[in-house]
Coordinates of C-alpha atoms in Angstrom, one line a residue:
X1463 CA 0.0 0.0 0.0
X1464 CA 1.5 3.4 -1.0
X1465 CA 1.4 6.6 0.9
X1466 CA -1.7 7.9 -0.9
X1467 CA -3.7 4.7 0.0
X1468 CA -2.6 5.1 3.6
X1469 CA -3.9 8.6 3.7
X1470 CA -7.2 7.7 2.1
X1471 CA -7.7 4.8 4.6
X1472 CA -6.9 7.2 7.5
X1473 CA -9.4 9.8 6.3
X1474 CA -12.3 7.3 6.0
X1475 CA -11.7 5.5 9.3
X1476 CA -10.7 8.3 11.6
X1477 CA -13.4 9.5 14.1
X1478 CA -15.0 12.8 13.2
X1479 CA -15.2 15.4 15.9
X1480 CA -18.0 18.0 15.5
X1481 CA -18.0 21.1 17.6
X1482 CA -21.4 21.9 19.3
X1483 CA -23.5 24.6 17.7
X1484 CA -23.3 27.6 20.1
X1485 CA -27.0 28.5 19.2
X1486 CA -28.1 25.1 20.5
X1487 CA -26.6 25.6 24.0
X1488 CA -29.2 26.9 26.4
X1489 CA -27.6 29.7 28.5
X1490 CA -30.2 29.1 31.2
X1491 CA -29.6 25.4 31.5
X1492 CA -28.0 25.7 35.0
X1493 CA -30.9 27.7 36.3
X1494 CA -33.5 25.4 34.8
X1495 CA -31.7 22.4 36.3
X1496 CA -32.0 24.1 39.8
X1497 CA -35.7 24.6 39.3
X1498 CA -36.2 21.0 38.0
X1499 CA -34.4 19.7 41.0
X1500 CA -36.7 21.6 43.3
X1501 CA -39.8 20.6 41.3
X1502 CA -41.0 24.1 40.3
X1503 CA -41.7 25.6 36.9
X1504 CA -41.9 29.2 36.0
X1505 CA -45.0 29.5 33.8
X1506 CA -45.4 33.2 33.1
X1507 CA -44.1 36.7 33.9
X1508 CA -46.0 39.9 33.9
X1509 CA -43.5 42.7 33.1
X1510 CA -45.9 45.4 34.2
X1511 CA -46.3 44.3 37.8
X1512 CA -43.2 42.0 38.0
X1513 CA -45.4 39.1 39.2
X1514 CA -44.3 35.6 38.4
X1515 CA -46.6 32.5 38.1
X1516 CA -44.8 29.4 39.5
X1517 CA -46.1 25.8 39.4
X1518 CA -45.1 23.3 42.1
X1519 CA -45.0 19.6 41.3
X1520 CA -45.0 18.8 45.1
X1521 CA -48.3 20.5 45.8
X1522 CA -49.7 20.5 42.3
X1523 CA -50.6 24.2 42.9
X1524 CA -49.8 27.4 41.1
X1525 CA -48.4 30.3 43.1
X1526 CA -48.4 34.0 42.1
X1527 CA -45.4 35.8 43.6
X1528 CA -45.6 39.6 43.2
X1529 CA -41.9 40.3 44.1
X1530 CA -39.2 37.6 43.6
X1531 CA -36.7 39.7 45.6
X1532 CA -38.9 39.1 48.8
X1533 CA -38.9 35.3 48.4
X1534 CA -37.5 33.8 51.6
X1535 CA -36.6 30.2 52.5
X1536 CA -40.0 29.6 54.1
X1537 CA -41.7 30.8 50.9
X1538 CA -39.6 28.4 48.8
X1539 CA -40.4 25.5 51.2
X1540 CA -44.1 26.4 51.0
X1541 CA -43.9 25.9 47.2
X1542 CA -41.3 23.1 46.9
X1543 CA -42.3 20.8 49.8
X1544 CA -40.4 18.6 52.3
X1545 CA -38.1 17.1 49.6
X1546 CA -36.5 20.6 49.2
X1547 CA -35.9 21.1 52.9
X1548 CA -32.3 19.9 52.6
X1549 CA -31.7 21.3 49.2
X1550 CA -32.1 25.0 50.1
X1551 CA -29.4 26.6 52.3
X1552 CA -28.0 23.2 53.1
X1553 CA -24.4 22.1 52.7
X1554 CA -23.2 21.8 49.1
X1555 CA -26.7 22.8 47.8
X1556 CA -28.5 25.9 46.7
X1557 CA -28.7 29.2 48.6
X1558 CA -32.0 31.0 48.8
X1559 CA -30.4 33.8 46.8
X1560 CA -29.3 31.4 44.1
X1561 CA -32.8 30.0 43.8
X1562 CA -34.3 33.6 43.5
X1563 CA -31.7 34.3 40.8
X1564 CA -32.7 31.2 38.9
X1565 CA -36.4 32.1 39.1
X1566 CA -35.7 35.7 38.0
X1567 CA -33.6 34.6 35.0
X1568 CA -36.1 32.0 33.8
X1569 CA -38.9 34.5 34.3
X1570 CA -37.2 37.0 32.1
X1571 CA -37.7 34.7 29.1
X1572 CA -41.1 33.3 30.1
X1573 CA -44.3 34.2 28.3
X1574 CA -46.2 37.2 29.5
X1575 CA -49.3 36.3 31.6
X1576 CA -51.7 38.5 29.7
X1577 CA -53.7 36.2 27.4
X1578 CA -51.2 33.4 27.7
X1579 CA -52.2 31.4 30.8
X1580 CA -55.3 29.3 30.6
X1581 CA -57.2 29.0 33.9
X1582 CA -60.6 27.3 34.7
X1583 CA -62.8 26.5 31.7
X1584 CA -62.4 25.2 28.1
X1585 CA -59.6 26.3 25.7
X1586 CA -58.5 25.5 22.2
X1587 CA -55.3 23.6 22.2
X1588 CA -52.4 25.1 20.3
X1589 CA -49.0 23.9 19.3
X1590 CA -45.6 25.4 20.3
X1591 CA -45.9 27.9 17.5
X1592 CA -49.4 29.0 18.6
X1593 CA -51.3 27.3 15.7
X1594 CA -54.7 25.8 16.6
X1595 CA -55.0 22.0 17.1
X1596 CA -58.2 20.0 16.7
X1597 CA -58.6 19.4 20.4
X1598 CA -60.2 21.2 23.4
X1599 CA -58.5 21.5 26.9
X1600 CA -60.8 21.4 29.9
X1601 CA -59.1 22.8 33.0
X1602 CA -60.7 21.9 36.3
X1603 CA -59.0 22.2 39.6
X1604 CA -55.4 21.0 39.4
X1605 CA -55.9 18.8 36.4
X1606 CA -56.8 19.2 32.7
X1607 CA -58.5 16.9 30.2
X1608 CA -57.8 17.0 26.5
X1609 CA -60.8 16.2 24.3
X1610 CA -59.4 15.0 21.0
X1611 CA -61.0 15.3 17.6
X1612 CA -62.4 11.8 17.8
X1613 CA -64.0 12.4 21.2
X1614 CA -61.4 10.7 23.4
X1615 CA -60.3 12.2 26.7
X1616 CA -56.6 12.4 27.7
X1617 CA -55.8 13.6 31.2
X1618 CA -52.9 15.9 32.0
X1619 CA -51.6 16.9 35.5
X1620 CA -48.8 19.1 34.3
X1621 CA -49.1 22.8 33.5
X1622 CA -47.7 22.6 29.9
X1623 CA -49.8 20.8 27.3
X1624 CA -48.6 21.2 23.7
X1625 CA -48.2 25.0 23.4
X1626 CA -50.7 25.9 26.2
X1627 CA -49.6 27.1 29.6
X1628 CA -52.3 26.1 32.2
X1629 CA -53.0 27.5 35.6
X1630 CA -53.7 24.4 37.7
X1631 CA -53.8 26.2 41.0
X1632 CA -57.6 26.5 41.4
X1633 CA -59.6 24.8 44.2
X1634 CA -62.8 24.5 42.0
X1635 CA -63.3 21.1 40.5
X1636 CA -66.2 22.0 38.2
X1637 CA -65.9 19.0 35.9
X1638 CA -65.7 15.3 36.8
X1639 CA -63.4 13.8 34.3
X1640 CA -64.5 10.2 34.9
X1641 CA -68.1 11.2 34.1
X1642 CA -67.0 13.4 31.2
X1643 CA -65.2 10.4 29.6
X1644 CA -68.3 8.4 29.8
X1645 CA -70.6 11.2 28.5
X1646 CA -68.2 11.8 25.6
X1647 CA -68.8 8.3 24.4
X1648 CA -72.6 9.0 24.4
X1649 CA -72.1 12.4 22.7
X1650 CA -71.2 10.6 19.5
X1651 CA -74.7 9.2 19.4
X1652 CA -77.0 11.8 17.9
X1653 CA -80.1 10.3 19.5
X1654 CA -78.5 10.7 23.0
X1655 CA -77.5 14.3 22.1
X1656 CA -81.0 15.2 20.9
X1657 CA -82.5 13.8 24.1
X1658 CA -80.2 16.0 26.2
X1659 CA -81.0 19.1 24.1
X1660 CA -84.8 18.3 24.2
X1661 CA -84.5 18.1 28.1
X1662 CA -82.8 21.6 28.2
X1663 CA -85.3 23.1 25.7
X1664 CA -88.2 21.8 27.8
X1665 CA -86.6 23.4 30.9
X1666 CA -86.4 26.8 29.2
X1667 CA -90.0 26.5 28.0
X1668 CA -91.1 27.0 31.6
X1669 CA -90.5 30.8 31.0
X1670 CA -92.8 33.0 28.9
X1671 CA -90.8 34.4 26.0
X1672 CA -91.4 36.8 23.1
X1673 CA -90.8 34.4 20.3
X1674 CA -91.3 30.6 20.1
X1675 CA -87.6 29.7 19.3
X1676 CA -86.2 31.3 22.4
X1677 CA -85.8 28.1 24.5
X1678 CA -83.8 26.5 21.6
X1679 CA -81.6 29.5 21.4
X1680 CA -81.0 29.5 25.1
X1681 CA -79.9 25.8 24.9
X1682 CA -77.4 26.6 22.1
X1683 CA -76.1 29.6 24.0
X1684 CA -75.5 27.5 27.1
X1685 CA -73.4 25.0 25.2
X1686 CA -71.6 27.8 23.4
X1687 CA -70.8 29.4 26.8
X1688 CA -69.0 26.3 27.9
X1689 CA -66.6 26.5 25.0
X1690 CA -66.7 30.3 24.6
X1691 CA -63.0 31.0 24.4
X1692 CA -62.5 28.4 21.6
X1693 CA -64.9 30.3 19.2
X1694 CA -63.6 32.7 16.6
X1695 CA -66.6 35.0 17.3
X1696 CA -69.0 35.1 20.2
X1697 CA -72.1 37.1 21.0
X1698 CA -73.3 38.7 24.2
X1699 CA -76.7 37.6 25.7
X1700 CA -79.2 40.1 27.2
X1701 CA -82.3 38.9 29.1
X1702 CA -84.8 41.7 29.4
X1703 CA -88.4 42.1 30.5
X1704 CA -90.7 43.6 33.1
X1705 CA -90.3 42.8 36.8
X1706 CA -91.5 39.5 38.1
X1707 CA -91.0 37.6 34.8
X1708 CA -88.4 35.2 36.2
X1709 CA -85.1 36.8 35.0
X1710 CA -83.3 36.3 38.3
X1711 CA -84.7 32.8 38.6
X1712 CA -83.4 32.0 35.1
X1713 CA -79.9 33.1 36.2
X1714 CA -80.2 30.8 39.2
X1715 CA -81.0 27.9 36.9
X1716 CA -78.0 28.8 34.6
X1717 CA -75.8 28.9 37.7
X1718 CA -77.0 25.3 38.4
X1719 CA -76.2 24.2 34.9
X1720 CA -72.7 25.8 34.8
X1721 CA -71.9 24.7 38.3
X1722 CA -68.7 26.0 40.0
X1723 CA -67.7 27.4 36.6
X1724 CA -70.4 30.1 36.9
X1725 CA -69.6 33.6 38.1
X1726 CA -72.9 35.3 39.0
X1727 CA -72.7 39.0 40.1
X1728 CA -74.9 42.1 40.3
X1729 CA -74.2 45.8 40.5
X1730 CA -70.6 45.1 39.6
X1731 CA -68.0 47.6 38.5
X1732 CA -65.9 47.2 35.3
X1733 CA -62.7 46.7 37.2
X1734 CA -64.2 44.3 39.7
X1735 CA -65.7 42.2 36.9
X1736 CA -62.5 42.1 34.9
X1737 CA -60.4 41.2 37.9
X1738 CA -62.8 38.5 39.1
X1739 CA -62.5 36.8 35.8
X1740 CA -58.7 36.9 35.7
X1741 CA -57.3 34.2 33.5
X1742 CA -60.4 32.0 33.8
X1743 CA -63.1 31.1 31.3
X1744 CA -66.0 31.4 33.7
X1745 CA -69.6 31.4 32.7
X1746 CA -70.1 35.1 33.5
X1747 CA -73.5 36.5 34.4
X1748 CA -74.5 40.0 35.6
X1749 CA -77.9 40.3 37.1
X1750 CA -79.6 43.7 37.7
X1751 CA -77.8 45.3 34.8
X1752 CA -79.7 48.5 35.4
X1753 CA -78.6 52.0 34.5
X1754 CA -75.7 53.1 36.7
X1755 CA -72.4 55.0 36.4
X1756 CA -70.7 51.7 35.8
X1757 CA -72.8 50.3 33.0
X1758 CA -71.2 52.2 30.1
X1759 CA -67.7 51.1 31.3
X1760 CA -68.9 47.5 31.4
X1761 CA -70.4 47.7 27.9
X1762 CA -67.1 49.1 26.7
X1763 CA -65.3 46.1 28.1
X1764 CA -67.9 43.6 26.8
X1765 CA -67.5 44.9 23.3
X1766 CA -64.0 43.4 23.3
X1767 CA -65.4 39.9 23.7
X1768 CA -66.8 39.4 20.2
X1769 CA -63.5 38.8 18.5
X1770 CA -61.3 38.8 21.6
X1771 CA -59.8 42.3 21.0
X1772 CA -58.0 44.4 23.6
X1773 CA -58.6 47.7 25.3
X1774 CA -55.4 49.7 25.7
X1775 CA -55.1 52.3 28.5
X1776 CA -52.2 54.4 29.7
X1777 CA -51.2 54.6 33.4
X1778 CA -49.5 57.2 35.6
X1779 CA -46.3 55.2 35.4
X1780 CA -46.3 55.5 31.6
X1781 CA -46.7 51.8 31.2
X1782 CA -49.7 50.9 29.1
X1783 CA -52.2 48.2 30.1
X1784 CA -54.2 46.0 27.9
X1785 CA -57.2 43.8 28.7
X1786 CA -60.1 42.2 27.0
X1787 CA -62.6 39.3 27.2
X1788 CA -63.3 36.1 25.2
X1789 CA -66.5 35.3 27.1
X1790 CA -70.2 35.0 26.2
X1791 CA -71.4 37.3 29.0
X1792 CA -75.0 37.1 30.1
X1793 CA -76.7 40.2 31.5
X1794 CA -80.3 40.6 32.8
X1795 CA -82.2 43.8 33.3
X1796 CA -85.6 45.5 32.8
X1797 CA -83.9 47.6 30.2
X1798 CA -80.5 46.8 28.9
X1799 CA -79.4 50.3 27.8
X1800 CA -78.1 49.3 24.4
X1801 CA -78.2 52.7 22.9
X1802 CA -75.1 52.4 20.7
X1803 CA -75.5 50.4 17.5
X1804 CA -72.1 48.7 18.3
X1805 CA -73.8 47.2 21.4
X1806 CA -77.1 46.2 19.8
X1807 CA -75.3 44.3 17.0
X1808 CA -73.3 42.3 19.5
X1809 CA -76.2 41.3 21.8
X1810 CA -78.7 38.5 21.4
X1811 CA -81.7 39.9 23.3
X1812 CA -84.2 37.5 24.7
X1813 CA -87.3 39.2 26.1
X1814 CA -89.5 37.7 28.8
X1815 CA -93.2 38.3 29.2
X1816 CA -95.3 38.7 32.3
X1817 CA -96.5 35.5 33.9
X1818 CA -100.3 35.0 33.6
X1819 CA -102.1 35.5 36.9
X1820 CA -103.3 31.9 37.0
X1821 CA -99.7 30.6 36.6
X1822 CA -98.0 32.7 39.2
X1823 CA -96.2 30.5 41.8
X1824 CA -96.5 27.4 39.7
X1825 CA -93.0 27.2 38.3
X1826 CA -91.4 23.9 39.3
X1827 CA -87.7 23.5 38.6
X1828 CA -85.3 20.5 38.7
X1829 CA -83.2 19.8 41.8
X1830 CA -79.7 21.1 42.0
X1831 CA -78.4 17.6 41.3
X1832 CA -80.5 17.3 38.1
X1833 CA -79.4 20.7 36.9
X1834 CA -75.7 19.9 37.5
X1835 CA -76.2 16.6 35.6
X1836 CA -77.9 18.2 32.7
X1837 CA -75.2 20.9 32.5
X1838 CA -72.4 18.3 32.4
X1839 CA -74.2 16.5 29.6
X1840 CA -74.4 19.8 27.6
X1841 CA -70.7 20.3 28.3
X1842 CA -69.9 16.9 26.8
X1843 CA -71.8 17.8 23.6
X1844 CA -70.2 21.2 23.4
X1845 CA -66.6 20.1 23.7
X1846 CA -67.1 17.1 21.4
X1847 CA -68.3 19.3 18.6
X1848 CA -66.7 22.7 19.4
X1849 CA -63.9 22.6 16.7
X1850 CA -66.3 21.3 14.1
X1851 CA -68.9 24.0 14.9
X1852 CA -66.3 26.8 14.8
X1853 CA -65.1 25.5 11.4
X1854 CA -68.6 25.5 10.1
X1855 CA -69.2 29.0 11.4
X1856 CA -66.2 30.2 9.4
X1857 CA -67.8 28.8 6.3
X1858 CA -71.1 30.4 7.1
X1859 CA -69.5 33.8 7.7
X1860 CA -69.1 34.2 3.9
X1861 CA -72.9 34.0 3.6
X1862 CA -74.6 37.4 3.4
X1863 CA -78.2 38.4 3.9
X1864 CA -79.6 41.6 2.3
X1865 CA -80.7 44.1 4.9
X1866 CA -78.8 42.5 7.9
X1867 CA -75.8 43.8 9.6
X1868 CA -72.7 41.5 9.4
X1869 CA -72.5 41.3 13.2
X1870 CA -76.2 40.4 13.4
X1871 CA -75.6 37.5 10.9
X1872 CA -72.6 36.3 13.0
X1873 CA -74.8 36.3 16.1
X1874 CA -77.4 34.2 14.2
X1875 CA -74.8 31.8 13.1
X1876 CA -73.5 31.4 16.6
X1877 CA -77.1 30.5 17.7
X1878 CA -77.3 27.8 15.1
X1879 CA -74.0 26.3 16.2

C-alpha cells in the first residue's frame, strides 16, 4: 500500500469530531436544572407588575409571587415541599439567593401572563408555534382533560400541554373527568345528544318568551358558553323584560347548569368584573344590569369579547395596560341600555313576558343535582363538537343576507351552532 492509499484509509476511518452549535446551547440550563431539581416551573411573567406565576410539582398548585426579591426560604419550602428542605441553604446545595436568581432569569424569558395562561374552563389547544389544534382542553382544579378530535379524553396533570400554559392552581373542580369520559362516548350518538337538548329546551320553555324559538336559542347559548374562548366570534346575551318575569330565577338555573364554573354577580364595576374573571373562562352572568355609572364602562369592556380584541389604556407610570374578554357574558335587566349600534349588534336579546295570573307561583324547577347533571351532559356535547362547529361558522361567515348587519348575521350563526 502506498502513501496515498494510507492517507485515504486514515481519512475514511478516523473519528469525526463535531463542535457543538453555540446556538443550541441553552444559556439558562444551570438555572433550569435548579428549578427542575426543586420541582418548580416558571409558567409566566407579567413585566408590568413584576409578578411571576410558579407551578409546584410537590403540591400541584400554582403560586403567584408579586416580588421575587422578597422570596425567603420559608416561601420556597411552601412551594417546593419537604423534599426541598435539605436542598435549600444546606451544605453543598442551593442558597436562597441562588434560587431567587434562577427564578428571575427564567422568568425573564417566560411568556407574558396577559392572554397566555389558561385557567378554569375550556380552551382551544395550540402547538408550540401558537397554531390551533383539533382538540379542546378542559381545565378543572389541578388537572386538565384534552378532548381529541375523535371524542377521546386524555388527562394531564402538568401545566404545559402542547403550546398551552395552564393555571392548575384553582380549588374549584367543576368537571368530573371520569363522568365526562363516559358522556363523551354518548355524545357521538346523535339520538342521545338530541334527548339532552330536548330536556334543556323543555326546561327553558317554563318561562314566557317573546318568540317561540327562544328556548332552543337558550340551549345553544348555554353550550356555546361552555366553549366560549374556543370560538372565533362570540355574542353577548341580554335577558330583558318587566319585573317578576323570572329573569333572576333563570340566572339561578343557569348557575346550576354551569356549576362552579359560573360567576354570577350584580351591580358590579368594570374593574371588579374584569379582575374577578382573571385568566379563567367562567360562565359570567351579571344580574340587575340596570342603569348606573358603571354600565357604560362595562359595555365598553364587553365589546372586546366578540373577536377577543383588547382595550389599551395608559397609566400614571407611563406603562400601558391591555385587557379584554373572550366570554359570552349574560346580563339581565328590565332595560339593557343598548343605545349604541355597536352594542345592539353584539347582543342576542331575549325578552321575557309577564306570567299569567293563574300561573304565578306554579314554576317547578329541577333539583340542583338534576341541573348539574344536565349541565355536564351539555358540556360533553359542546366540547365534542366545538372545533367542528367553529369551522362551520367560518364557512357560514361568507354567507350574506340583504338588509342585515354583518355582526347580526354572525350572532345568528352562533345561535345555530
